[in-house]
């Protein structure tokens, strides 16, 4: 095993949305054995690099669901959305007044109405069902609202220019009807691929941008055969990289569909499941 691709949310990150010291130590152990550990996530590269820096780690990154692959200061390859199609989907997202992340070569952009929009959705749900835990819903949204490096904009049109490259669109909403209409709009375009990493989001990329193609691009760049790669994840957007990898490992908290597909299942993310997988599967097979 020469290359390990690890998802972040629900996988490498603990409940506090940080990389635990236990997981960080295990990654260093793998690196000391000559294994390249890459982060493969739907998050923006800048956000991932911030998390890695906090944990004292250096790793190549497959970001925005495989839309951009970076090693050090070099972009290995990228699969951006067609701008006219991204523009049309963004119009629909702002029409629905949903919170979103706009991943670009110039950073992550989010709408200024984000917090108010999410709070209004939660209040609307409470009116229909008083038993709903509004605090829990608000806390769930914080992972999106507080993601590192966000720049707030009144509208995406304010930053639209010729130099802008759009890697991914991520709408987040507690209204499944709104998400359904946005998904319907996105699926009108043959070059767009839509997946999800949560009940309340969509991940909208170019059809060539997925974690599987990202892992292939990283392996090709490092001249590592695919059969010597490992993928660790928990959700549906991790499945493409698991299909590419020679060995696939599901988190203990993964969807049943992911567990059924994978070769191994490790402990849940809040029990340092990545560290457990590295020590009990990856390092054992590498020796």
PDB file of C-alpha atoms in Angstrom:
ATOM      1  CA  UNK A   1       0.000   0.000   0.000  1.00  0.00           C
ATOM      2  CA  UNK A   2       1.588   3.224  -1.213  1.00  0.00           C
ATOM      3  CA  UNK A   3      -1.184   5.855  -1.322  1.00  0.00           C
ATOM      4  CA  UNK A   4      -4.033   6.356   1.163  1.00  0.00           C
ATOM      5  CA  UNK A   5      -6.925   8.729   0.372  1.00  0.00           C
ATOM      6  CA  UNK A   6      -8.871   9.806   3.462  1.00  0.00           C
ATOM      7  CA  UNK A   7     -12.185  11.654   3.603  1.00  0.00           C
ATOM      8  CA  UNK A   8     -12.586  14.414   6.213  1.00  0.00           C
ATOM      9  CA  UNK A   9     -16.116  14.895   7.592  1.00  0.00           C
ATOM     10  CA  UNK A  10     -17.389  11.763   9.291  1.00  0.00           C
ATOM     11  CA  UNK A  11     -14.007  10.121   8.709  1.00  0.00           C
ATOM     12  CA  UNK A  12     -10.767  11.853   9.719  1.00  0.00           C
ATOM     13  CA  UNK A  13     -12.381  14.686  11.668  1.00  0.00           C
ATOM     14  CA  UNK A  14     -13.530  14.107  15.237  1.00  0.00           C
ATOM     15  CA  UNK A  15     -16.826  15.404  16.631  1.00  0.00           C
ATOM     16  CA  UNK A  16     -15.181  18.802  17.203  1.00  0.00           C
ATOM     17  CA  UNK A  17     -14.407  19.028  13.451  1.00  0.00           C
ATOM     18  CA  UNK A  18     -10.665  18.791  14.147  1.00  0.00           C
ATOM     19  CA  UNK A  19      -8.047  16.142  13.360  1.00  0.00           C
ATOM     20  CA  UNK A  20      -7.419  14.320  16.628  1.00  0.00           C
ATOM     21  CA  UNK A  21      -3.852  13.874  17.845  1.00  0.00           C
ATOM     22  CA  UNK A  22      -4.379  10.096  17.695  1.00  0.00           C
ATOM     23  CA  UNK A  23      -5.269  10.277  13.999  1.00  0.00           C
ATOM     24  CA  UNK A  24      -2.421  12.717  13.330  1.00  0.00           C
ATOM     25  CA  UNK A  25       0.097  10.369  14.979  1.00  0.00           C
ATOM     26  CA  UNK A  26      -1.130   7.431  12.907  1.00  0.00           C
ATOM     27  CA  UNK A  27      -0.809   9.459   9.688  1.00  0.00           C
ATOM     28  CA  UNK A  28       2.784  10.330  10.613  1.00  0.00           C
ATOM     29  CA  UNK A  29       3.453   6.635  11.263  1.00  0.00           C
ATOM     30  CA  UNK A  30       2.180   5.779   7.782  1.00  0.00           C
ATOM     31  CA  UNK A  31       4.268   8.556   6.227  1.00  0.00           C
ATOM     32  CA  UNK A  32       7.366   7.301   8.061  1.00  0.00           C
ATOM     33  CA  UNK A  33       6.852   3.959   6.277  1.00  0.00           C
ATOM     34  CA  UNK A  34       6.921   5.669   2.876  1.00  0.00           C
ATOM     35  CA  UNK A  35       3.143   5.776   2.433  1.00  0.00           C
ATOM     36  CA  UNK A  36       1.669   8.931   0.888  1.00  0.00           C
ATOM     37  CA  UNK A  37      -1.425  10.056   2.780  1.00  0.00           C
ATOM     38  CA  UNK A  38      -3.759  12.329   0.816  1.00  0.00           C
ATOM     39  CA  UNK A  39      -6.891  14.091   2.025  1.00  0.00           C
ATOM     40  CA  UNK A  40      -9.812  13.499  -0.358  1.00  0.00           C
ATOM     41  CA  UNK A  41     -12.774  15.691   0.516  1.00  0.00           C
ATOM     42  CA  UNK A  42     -15.635  17.829  -0.654  1.00  0.00           C
ATOM     43  CA  UNK A  43     -14.119  20.773   1.222  1.00  0.00           C
ATOM     44  CA  UNK A  44     -12.082  23.537  -0.391  1.00  0.00           C
ATOM     45  CA  UNK A  45      -8.309  23.109  -0.544  1.00  0.00           C
ATOM     46  CA  UNK A  46      -7.709  26.229   1.591  1.00  0.00           C
ATOM     47  CA  UNK A  47      -9.928  24.840   4.352  1.00  0.00           C
ATOM     48  CA  UNK A  48      -8.136  21.474   4.259  1.00  0.00           C
ATOM     49  CA  UNK A  49      -4.690  23.073   4.423  1.00  0.00           C
ATOM     50  CA  UNK A  50      -5.805  25.054   7.482  1.00  0.00           C
ATOM     51  CA  UNK A  51      -6.956  21.867   9.251  1.00  0.00           C
ATOM     52  CA  UNK A  52      -3.710  20.084   8.343  1.00  0.00           C
ATOM     53  CA  UNK A  53      -1.630  23.000   9.620  1.00  0.00           C
ATOM     54  CA  UNK A  54      -3.506  22.945  12.937  1.00  0.00           C
ATOM     55  CA  UNK A  55      -2.665  19.239  13.276  1.00  0.00           C
ATOM     56  CA  UNK A  56       0.964  19.702  12.233  1.00  0.00           C
ATOM     57  CA  UNK A  57       0.534  17.607   9.084  1.00  0.00           C
ATOM     58  CA  UNK A  58       1.597  18.000   5.462  1.00  0.00           C
ATOM     59  CA  UNK A  59      -0.399  16.039   2.879  1.00  0.00           C
ATOM     60  CA  UNK A  60      -1.411  16.406  -0.769  1.00  0.00           C
ATOM     61  CA  UNK A  61      -5.072  17.331  -1.178  1.00  0.00           C
ATOM     62  CA  UNK A  62      -7.868  16.175  -3.464  1.00  0.00           C
ATOM     63  CA  UNK A  63     -10.382  18.956  -2.859  1.00  0.00           C
ATOM     64  CA  UNK A  64     -13.906  20.000  -3.854  1.00  0.00           C
ATOM     65  CA  UNK A  65     -14.912  16.352  -4.460  1.00  0.00           C
ATOM     66  CA  UNK A  66     -12.018  15.768  -6.838  1.00  0.00           C
ATOM     67  CA  UNK A  67     -12.417  19.013  -8.786  1.00  0.00           C
ATOM     68  CA  UNK A  68      -8.912  20.206  -7.888  1.00  0.00           C
ATOM     69  CA  UNK A  69      -5.848  18.133  -6.957  1.00  0.00           C
ATOM     70  CA  UNK A  70      -2.951  19.872  -5.220  1.00  0.00           C
ATOM     71  CA  UNK A  71       0.488  18.772  -4.030  1.00  0.00           C
ATOM     72  CA  UNK A  72       2.441  21.474  -2.259  1.00  0.00           C
ATOM     73  CA  UNK A  73       2.121  24.668  -4.295  1.00  0.00           C
ATOM     74  CA  UNK A  74       1.339  22.794  -7.508  1.00  0.00           C
ATOM     75  CA  UNK A  75      -2.090  22.088  -8.968  1.00  0.00           C
ATOM     76  CA  UNK A  76      -1.785  18.575 -10.384  1.00  0.00           C
ATOM     77  CA  UNK A  77      -5.043  18.816 -12.344  1.00  0.00           C
ATOM     78  CA  UNK A  78      -8.552  20.260 -12.138  1.00  0.00           C
ATOM     79  CA  UNK A  79     -12.065  19.498 -13.388  1.00  0.00           C
ATOM     80  CA  UNK A  80     -13.983  22.811 -13.152  1.00  0.00           C
ATOM     81  CA  UNK A  81     -17.648  23.375 -13.915  1.00  0.00           C
ATOM     82  CA  UNK A  82     -18.569  25.041 -17.192  1.00  0.00           C
ATOM     83  CA  UNK A  83     -19.131  28.654 -16.186  1.00  0.00           C
ATOM     84  CA  UNK A  84     -22.381  29.219 -18.051  1.00  0.00           C
ATOM     85  CA  UNK A  85     -23.870  26.127 -16.395  1.00  0.00           C
ATOM     86  CA  UNK A  86     -22.585  27.109 -12.950  1.00  0.00           C
ATOM     87  CA  UNK A  87     -24.103  30.567 -13.471  1.00  0.00           C
ATOM     88  CA  UNK A  88     -27.514  29.081 -14.236  1.00  0.00           C
ATOM     89  CA  UNK A  89     -27.482  26.797 -11.173  1.00  0.00           C
ATOM     90  CA  UNK A  90     -26.309  29.648  -8.930  1.00  0.00           C
ATOM     91  CA  UNK A  91     -29.236  31.736 -10.148  1.00  0.00           C
ATOM     92  CA  UNK A  92     -31.578  28.943  -9.042  1.00  0.00           C
ATOM     93  CA  UNK A  93     -29.839  28.682  -5.661  1.00  0.00           C
ATOM     94  CA  UNK A  94     -30.196  32.400  -4.982  1.00  0.00           C
ATOM     95  CA  UNK A  95     -33.791  32.324  -6.225  1.00  0.00           C
ATOM     96  CA  UNK A  96     -34.481  29.626  -3.594  1.00  0.00           C
ATOM     97  CA  UNK A  97     -32.623  31.759  -1.015  1.00  0.00           C
ATOM     98  CA  UNK A  98     -30.534  28.838   0.257  1.00  0.00           C
ATOM     99  CA  UNK A  99     -27.157  29.037   1.936  1.00  0.00           C
ATOM    100  CA  UNK A 100     -24.328  27.851  -0.315  1.00  0.00           C
ATOM    101  CA  UNK A 101     -20.597  27.452  -0.737  1.00  0.00           C
ATOM    102  CA  UNK A 102     -19.188  28.586  -4.071  1.00  0.00           C
ATOM    103  CA  UNK A 103     -15.754  26.949  -4.474  1.00  0.00           C
ATOM    104  CA  UNK A 104     -13.471  28.830  -6.873  1.00  0.00           C
ATOM    105  CA  UNK A 105      -9.821  29.442  -7.684  1.00  0.00           C
ATOM    106  CA  UNK A 106     -10.219  32.728  -5.785  1.00  0.00           C
ATOM    107  CA  UNK A 107     -11.586  31.207  -2.568  1.00  0.00           C
ATOM    108  CA  UNK A 108     -14.900  30.108  -1.046  1.00  0.00           C
ATOM    109  CA  UNK A 109     -17.839  32.496  -1.305  1.00  0.00           C
ATOM    110  CA  UNK A 110     -21.062  32.389   0.714  1.00  0.00           C
ATOM    111  CA  UNK A 111     -24.147  34.651   0.662  1.00  0.00           C
ATOM    112  CA  UNK A 112     -24.516  37.379   3.274  1.00  0.00           C
ATOM    113  CA  UNK A 113     -28.063  36.175   3.982  1.00  0.00           C
ATOM    114  CA  UNK A 114     -26.699  32.758   5.044  1.00  0.00           C
ATOM    115  CA  UNK A 115     -27.337  32.746   8.798  1.00  0.00           C
ATOM    116  CA  UNK A 116     -30.692  34.500   8.502  1.00  0.00           C
ATOM    117  CA  UNK A 117     -31.812  32.121   5.768  1.00  0.00           C
ATOM    118  CA  UNK A 118     -30.959  29.003   7.767  1.00  0.00           C
ATOM    119  CA  UNK A 119     -32.585  30.388  10.916  1.00  0.00           C
ATOM    120  CA  UNK A 120     -35.757  31.185   8.951  1.00  0.00           C
ATOM    121  CA  UNK A 121     -35.871  27.594   7.677  1.00  0.00           C
ATOM    122  CA  UNK A 122     -35.478  26.231  11.217  1.00  0.00           C
ATOM    123  CA  UNK A 123     -38.240  28.507  12.496  1.00  0.00           C
ATOM    124  CA  UNK A 124     -40.475  27.343   9.660  1.00  0.00           C
ATOM    125  CA  UNK A 125     -39.898  23.703  10.625  1.00  0.00           C
ATOM    126  CA  UNK A 126     -40.680  24.510  14.260  1.00  0.00           C
ATOM    127  CA  UNK A 127     -44.035  25.998  13.304  1.00  0.00           C
ATOM    128  CA  UNK A 128     -44.953  22.715  11.623  1.00  0.00           C
ATOM    129  CA  UNK A 129     -43.550  20.530  14.414  1.00  0.00           C
ATOM    130  CA  UNK A 130     -42.935  21.991  17.881  1.00  0.00           C
ATOM    131  CA  UNK A 131     -40.968  18.891  18.951  1.00  0.00           C
ATOM    132  CA  UNK A 132     -38.122  19.692  16.538  1.00  0.00           C
ATOM    133  CA  UNK A 133     -34.833  20.416  18.321  1.00  0.00           C
ATOM    134  CA  UNK A 134     -33.959  23.803  16.825  1.00  0.00           C
ATOM    135  CA  UNK A 135     -30.665  24.004  18.724  1.00  0.00           C
ATOM    136  CA  UNK A 136     -29.511  20.706  17.232  1.00  0.00           C
ATOM    137  CA  UNK A 137     -30.375  21.913  13.719  1.00  0.00           C
ATOM    138  CA  UNK A 138     -28.547  25.191  14.319  1.00  0.00           C
ATOM    139  CA  UNK A 139     -25.452  23.361  15.577  1.00  0.00           C
ATOM    140  CA  UNK A 140     -25.507  21.073  12.536  1.00  0.00           C
ATOM    141  CA  UNK A 141     -25.416  24.129  10.294  1.00  0.00           C
ATOM    142  CA  UNK A 142     -22.332  25.546  12.020  1.00  0.00           C
ATOM    143  CA  UNK A 143     -20.006  23.241  10.093  1.00  0.00           C
ATOM    144  CA  UNK A 144     -21.112  25.058   6.939  1.00  0.00           C
ATOM    145  CA  UNK A 145     -21.420  28.557   8.382  1.00  0.00           C
ATOM    146  CA  UNK A 146     -18.027  28.457  10.113  1.00  0.00           C
ATOM    147  CA  UNK A 147     -15.920  26.762   7.432  1.00  0.00           C
ATOM    148  CA  UNK A 148     -12.495  28.388   7.261  1.00  0.00           C
ATOM    149  CA  UNK A 149     -11.780  31.072   4.666  1.00  0.00           C
ATOM    150  CA  UNK A 150     -15.325  31.976   3.623  1.00  0.00           C
ATOM    151  CA  UNK A 151     -15.856  35.346   1.949  1.00  0.00           C
ATOM    152  CA  UNK A 152     -19.354  36.824   2.210  1.00  0.00           C
ATOM    153  CA  UNK A 153     -21.029  38.269  -0.885  1.00  0.00           C
ATOM    154  CA  UNK A 154     -24.425  39.814  -1.573  1.00  0.00           C
ATOM    155  CA  UNK A 155     -24.665  37.787  -4.796  1.00  0.00           C
ATOM    156  CA  UNK A 156     -22.378  35.603  -6.881  1.00  0.00           C
ATOM    157  CA  UNK A 157     -22.745  38.121  -9.709  1.00  0.00           C
ATOM    158  CA  UNK A 158     -20.623  40.588  -7.720  1.00  0.00           C
ATOM    159  CA  UNK A 159     -17.494  38.419  -8.094  1.00  0.00           C
ATOM    160  CA  UNK A 160     -18.171  36.934 -11.544  1.00  0.00           C
ATOM    161  CA  UNK A 161     -15.261  37.679 -13.902  1.00  0.00           C
ATOM    162  CA  UNK A 162     -13.225  36.091 -16.691  1.00  0.00           C
ATOM    163  CA  UNK A 163     -10.505  34.827 -14.332  1.00  0.00           C
ATOM    164  CA  UNK A 164     -12.967  33.024 -12.035  1.00  0.00           C
ATOM    165  CA  UNK A 165     -12.815  29.210 -12.147  1.00  0.00           C
ATOM    166  CA  UNK A 166     -15.720  27.395 -10.466  1.00  0.00           C
ATOM    167  CA  UNK A 167     -14.819  24.044  -8.926  1.00  0.00           C
ATOM    168  CA  UNK A 168     -17.951  23.169  -6.955  1.00  0.00           C
ATOM    169  CA  UNK A 169     -21.343  24.394  -5.773  1.00  0.00           C
ATOM    170  CA  UNK A 170     -22.674  23.227  -2.415  1.00  0.00           C
ATOM    171  CA  UNK A 171     -26.186  24.353  -1.435  1.00  0.00           C
ATOM    172  CA  UNK A 172     -27.272  23.623   2.157  1.00  0.00           C
ATOM    173  CA  UNK A 173     -30.904  23.763   3.241  1.00  0.00           C
ATOM    174  CA  UNK A 174     -33.386  22.285   5.706  1.00  0.00           C
ATOM    175  CA  UNK A 175     -35.972  22.447   2.919  1.00  0.00           C
ATOM    176  CA  UNK A 176     -35.762  19.241   0.899  1.00  0.00           C
ATOM    177  CA  UNK A 177     -38.157  20.790  -1.630  1.00  0.00           C
ATOM    178  CA  UNK A 178     -35.691  23.602  -2.320  1.00  0.00           C
ATOM    179  CA  UNK A 179     -32.831  21.127  -2.716  1.00  0.00           C
ATOM    180  CA  UNK A 180     -34.957  19.006  -5.062  1.00  0.00           C
ATOM    181  CA  UNK A 181     -35.636  21.994  -7.326  1.00  0.00           C
ATOM    182  CA  UNK A 182     -31.948  22.931  -7.368  1.00  0.00           C
ATOM    183  CA  UNK A 183     -30.981  19.337  -8.165  1.00  0.00           C
ATOM    184  CA  UNK A 184     -33.528  19.243 -10.984  1.00  0.00           C
ATOM    185  CA  UNK A 185     -31.996  22.411 -12.434  1.00  0.00           C
ATOM    186  CA  UNK A 186     -28.446  21.057 -12.167  1.00  0.00           C
ATOM    187  CA  UNK A 187     -29.347  17.743 -13.787  1.00  0.00           C
ATOM    188  CA  UNK A 188     -30.535  19.570 -16.903  1.00  0.00           C
ATOM    189  CA  UNK A 189     -26.867  19.882 -17.860  1.00  0.00           C
ATOM    190  CA  UNK A 190     -25.131  16.792 -19.228  1.00  0.00           C
ATOM    191  CA  UNK A 191     -21.710  17.885 -17.960  1.00  0.00           C
ATOM    192  CA  UNK A 192     -22.853  18.209 -14.320  1.00  0.00           C
ATOM    193  CA  UNK A 193     -22.692  15.480 -11.673  1.00  0.00           C
ATOM    194  CA  UNK A 194     -24.731  15.772  -8.467  1.00  0.00           C
ATOM    195  CA  UNK A 195     -24.091  13.858  -5.262  1.00  0.00           C
ATOM    196  CA  UNK A 196     -24.535  14.488  -1.538  1.00  0.00           C
ATOM    197  CA  UNK A 197     -22.573  14.108   1.684  1.00  0.00           C
ATOM    198  CA  UNK A 198     -25.542  14.895   3.951  1.00  0.00           C
ATOM    199  CA  UNK A 199     -29.340  14.826   3.938  1.00  0.00           C
ATOM    200  CA  UNK A 200     -29.349  18.614   3.789  1.00  0.00           C
ATOM    201  CA  UNK A 201     -26.834  19.360   1.049  1.00  0.00           C
ATOM    202  CA  UNK A 202     -26.019  18.804  -2.596  1.00  0.00           C
ATOM    203  CA  UNK A 203     -22.514  18.631  -4.049  1.00  0.00           C
ATOM    204  CA  UNK A 204     -22.537  19.873  -7.640  1.00  0.00           C
ATOM    205  CA  UNK A 205     -19.451  19.272  -9.773  1.00  0.00           C
ATOM    206  CA  UNK A 206     -18.352  18.685 -13.325  1.00  0.00           C
ATOM    207  CA  UNK A 207     -19.113  15.056 -14.234  1.00  0.00           C
ATOM    208  CA  UNK A 208     -15.375  14.305 -14.380  1.00  0.00           C
ATOM    209  CA  UNK A 209     -14.870  15.723 -10.878  1.00  0.00           C
ATOM    210  CA  UNK A 210     -15.354  13.004  -8.313  1.00  0.00           C
ATOM    211  CA  UNK A 211     -13.188  11.422  -5.666  1.00  0.00           C
ATOM    212  CA  UNK A 212     -12.479   8.434  -7.888  1.00  0.00           C
ATOM    213  CA  UNK A 213     -10.992  10.514 -10.690  1.00  0.00           C
ATOM    214  CA  UNK A 214      -9.203  12.598  -8.074  1.00  0.00           C
ATOM    215  CA  UNK A 215      -7.577   9.501  -6.604  1.00  0.00           C
ATOM    216  CA  UNK A 216      -6.626   8.287 -10.084  1.00  0.00           C
ATOM    217  CA  UNK A 217      -5.047  11.656 -10.905  1.00  0.00           C
ATOM    218  CA  UNK A 218      -3.050  11.663  -7.668  1.00  0.00           C
ATOM    219  CA  UNK A 219      -1.907   8.058  -8.179  1.00  0.00           C
ATOM    220  CA  UNK A 220      -0.893   8.791 -11.790  1.00  0.00           C
ATOM    221  CA  UNK A 221       1.004  11.892 -10.662  1.00  0.00           C
ATOM    222  CA  UNK A 222       2.924   9.830  -8.083  1.00  0.00           C
ATOM    223  CA  UNK A 223       3.329   6.818 -10.447  1.00  0.00           C
ATOM    224  CA  UNK A 224       1.526   4.534  -7.993  1.00  0.00           C
ATOM    225  CA  UNK A 225      -0.550   1.635  -9.402  1.00  0.00           C
ATOM    226  CA  UNK A 226      -4.222   1.836  -8.405  1.00  0.00           C
ATOM    227  CA  UNK A 227      -4.050  -1.590  -6.755  1.00  0.00           C
ATOM    228  CA  UNK A 228      -1.601  -0.101  -4.235  1.00  0.00           C
ATOM    229  CA  UNK A 229      -4.050   2.596  -3.132  1.00  0.00           C
ATOM    230  CA  UNK A 230      -6.461   2.695  -0.183  1.00  0.00           C
ATOM    231  CA  UNK A 231      -9.652   4.745   0.270  1.00  0.00           C
ATOM    232  CA  UNK A 232     -11.238   5.479   3.664  1.00  0.00           C
ATOM    233  CA  UNK A 233     -14.659   7.134   3.933  1.00  0.00           C
ATOM    234  CA  UNK A 234     -18.214   7.086   5.202  1.00  0.00           C
ATOM    235  CA  UNK A 235     -20.653   8.525   2.669  1.00  0.00           C
ATOM    236  CA  UNK A 236     -21.950   8.254  -0.894  1.00  0.00           C
ATOM    237  CA  UNK A 237     -19.524  10.792  -2.338  1.00  0.00           C
ATOM    238  CA  UNK A 238     -16.691   8.489  -1.165  1.00  0.00           C
ATOM    239  CA  UNK A 239     -17.903   5.557  -3.258  1.00  0.00           C
ATOM    240  CA  UNK A 240     -16.132   6.600  -6.508  1.00  0.00           C
ATOM    241  CA  UNK A 241     -12.712   6.547  -4.814  1.00  0.00           C
ATOM    242  CA  UNK A 242     -13.522   3.231  -3.141  1.00  0.00           C
ATOM    243  CA  UNK A 243     -14.243   1.746  -6.566  1.00  0.00           C
ATOM    244  CA  UNK A 244     -10.829   2.913  -7.810  1.00  0.00           C
ATOM    245  CA  UNK A 245      -8.774   1.919  -4.761  1.00  0.00           C
ATOM    246  CA  UNK A 246      -7.169  -1.471  -4.388  1.00  0.00           C
ATOM    247  CA  UNK A 247      -8.433  -1.576  -0.787  1.00  0.00           C
ATOM    248  CA  UNK A 248     -11.496   0.195   0.611  1.00  0.00           C
ATOM    249  CA  UNK A 249     -12.218   0.858   4.289  1.00  0.00           C
ATOM    250  CA  UNK A 250     -15.547   2.052   5.705  1.00  0.00           C
ATOM    251  CA  UNK A 251     -15.857   3.995   8.923  1.00  0.00           C
ATOM    252  CA  UNK A 252     -17.887   2.431  11.723  1.00  0.00           C
ATOM    253  CA  UNK A 253     -20.365   5.292  11.301  1.00  0.00           C
ATOM    254  CA  UNK A 254     -20.565   4.866   7.498  1.00  0.00           C
ATOM    255  CA  UNK A 255     -23.778   4.308   5.581  1.00  0.00           C
ATOM    256  CA  UNK A 256     -24.701   0.628   5.310  1.00  0.00           C
ATOM    257  CA  UNK A 257     -24.296   0.873   1.532  1.00  0.00           C
ATOM    258  CA  UNK A 258     -20.672   1.936   2.016  1.00  0.00           C
ATOM    259  CA  UNK A 259     -19.970  -0.782   4.588  1.00  0.00           C
ATOM    260  CA  UNK A 260     -21.431  -3.411   2.269  1.00  0.00           C
ATOM    261  CA  UNK A 261     -19.101  -2.359  -0.548  1.00  0.00           C
ATOM    262  CA  UNK A 262     -15.850  -2.037   1.423  1.00  0.00           C
ATOM    263  CA  UNK A 263     -13.193  -4.639   2.171  1.00  0.00           C
ATOM    264  CA  UNK A 264     -12.891  -3.587   5.824  1.00  0.00           C
ATOM    265  CA  UNK A 265     -14.817  -1.591   8.421  1.00  0.00           C
ATOM    266  CA  UNK A 266     -12.947   0.347  11.092  1.00  0.00           C
ATOM    267  CA  UNK A 267     -14.098   2.161  14.238  1.00  0.00           C
ATOM    268  CA  UNK A 268     -16.339   5.276  14.042  1.00  0.00           C
ATOM    269  CA  UNK A 269     -14.805   8.706  13.457  1.00  0.00           C
ATOM    270  CA  UNK A 270     -15.329   9.763  17.091  1.00  0.00           C
ATOM    271  CA  UNK A 271     -13.258   6.740  18.193  1.00  0.00           C
ATOM    272  CA  UNK A 272     -10.238   7.588  15.986  1.00  0.00           C
ATOM    273  CA  UNK A 273     -11.289   5.094  13.320  1.00  0.00           C
ATOM    274  CA  UNK A 274      -8.692   6.335  10.822  1.00  0.00           C
ATOM    275  CA  UNK A 275      -5.854   5.635  13.269  1.00  0.00           C
ATOM    276  CA  UNK A 276      -7.303   2.178  13.900  1.00  0.00           C
ATOM    277  CA  UNK A 277      -7.479   1.469  10.145  1.00  0.00           C
ATOM    278  CA  UNK A 278      -3.921   2.644   9.542  1.00  0.00           C
ATOM    279  CA  UNK A 279      -2.490   0.486  12.317  1.00  0.00           C
ATOM    280  CA  UNK A 280      -4.601  -2.656  11.918  1.00  0.00           C
ATOM    281  CA  UNK A 281      -4.928  -2.809   8.128  1.00  0.00           C
ATOM    282  CA  UNK A 282      -2.643  -0.462   6.199  1.00  0.00           C
ATOM    283  CA  UNK A 283       0.629  -0.759   8.127  1.00  0.00           C
ATOM    284  CA  UNK A 284       0.177  -4.507   8.620  1.00  0.00           C
ATOM    285  CA  UNK A 285      -0.250  -5.072   4.887  1.00  0.00           C
ATOM    286  CA  UNK A 286       2.560  -2.647   4.039  1.00  0.00           C
ATOM    287  CA  UNK A 287       5.103  -4.602   6.096  1.00  0.00           C
TER     288      UNK A 287
END
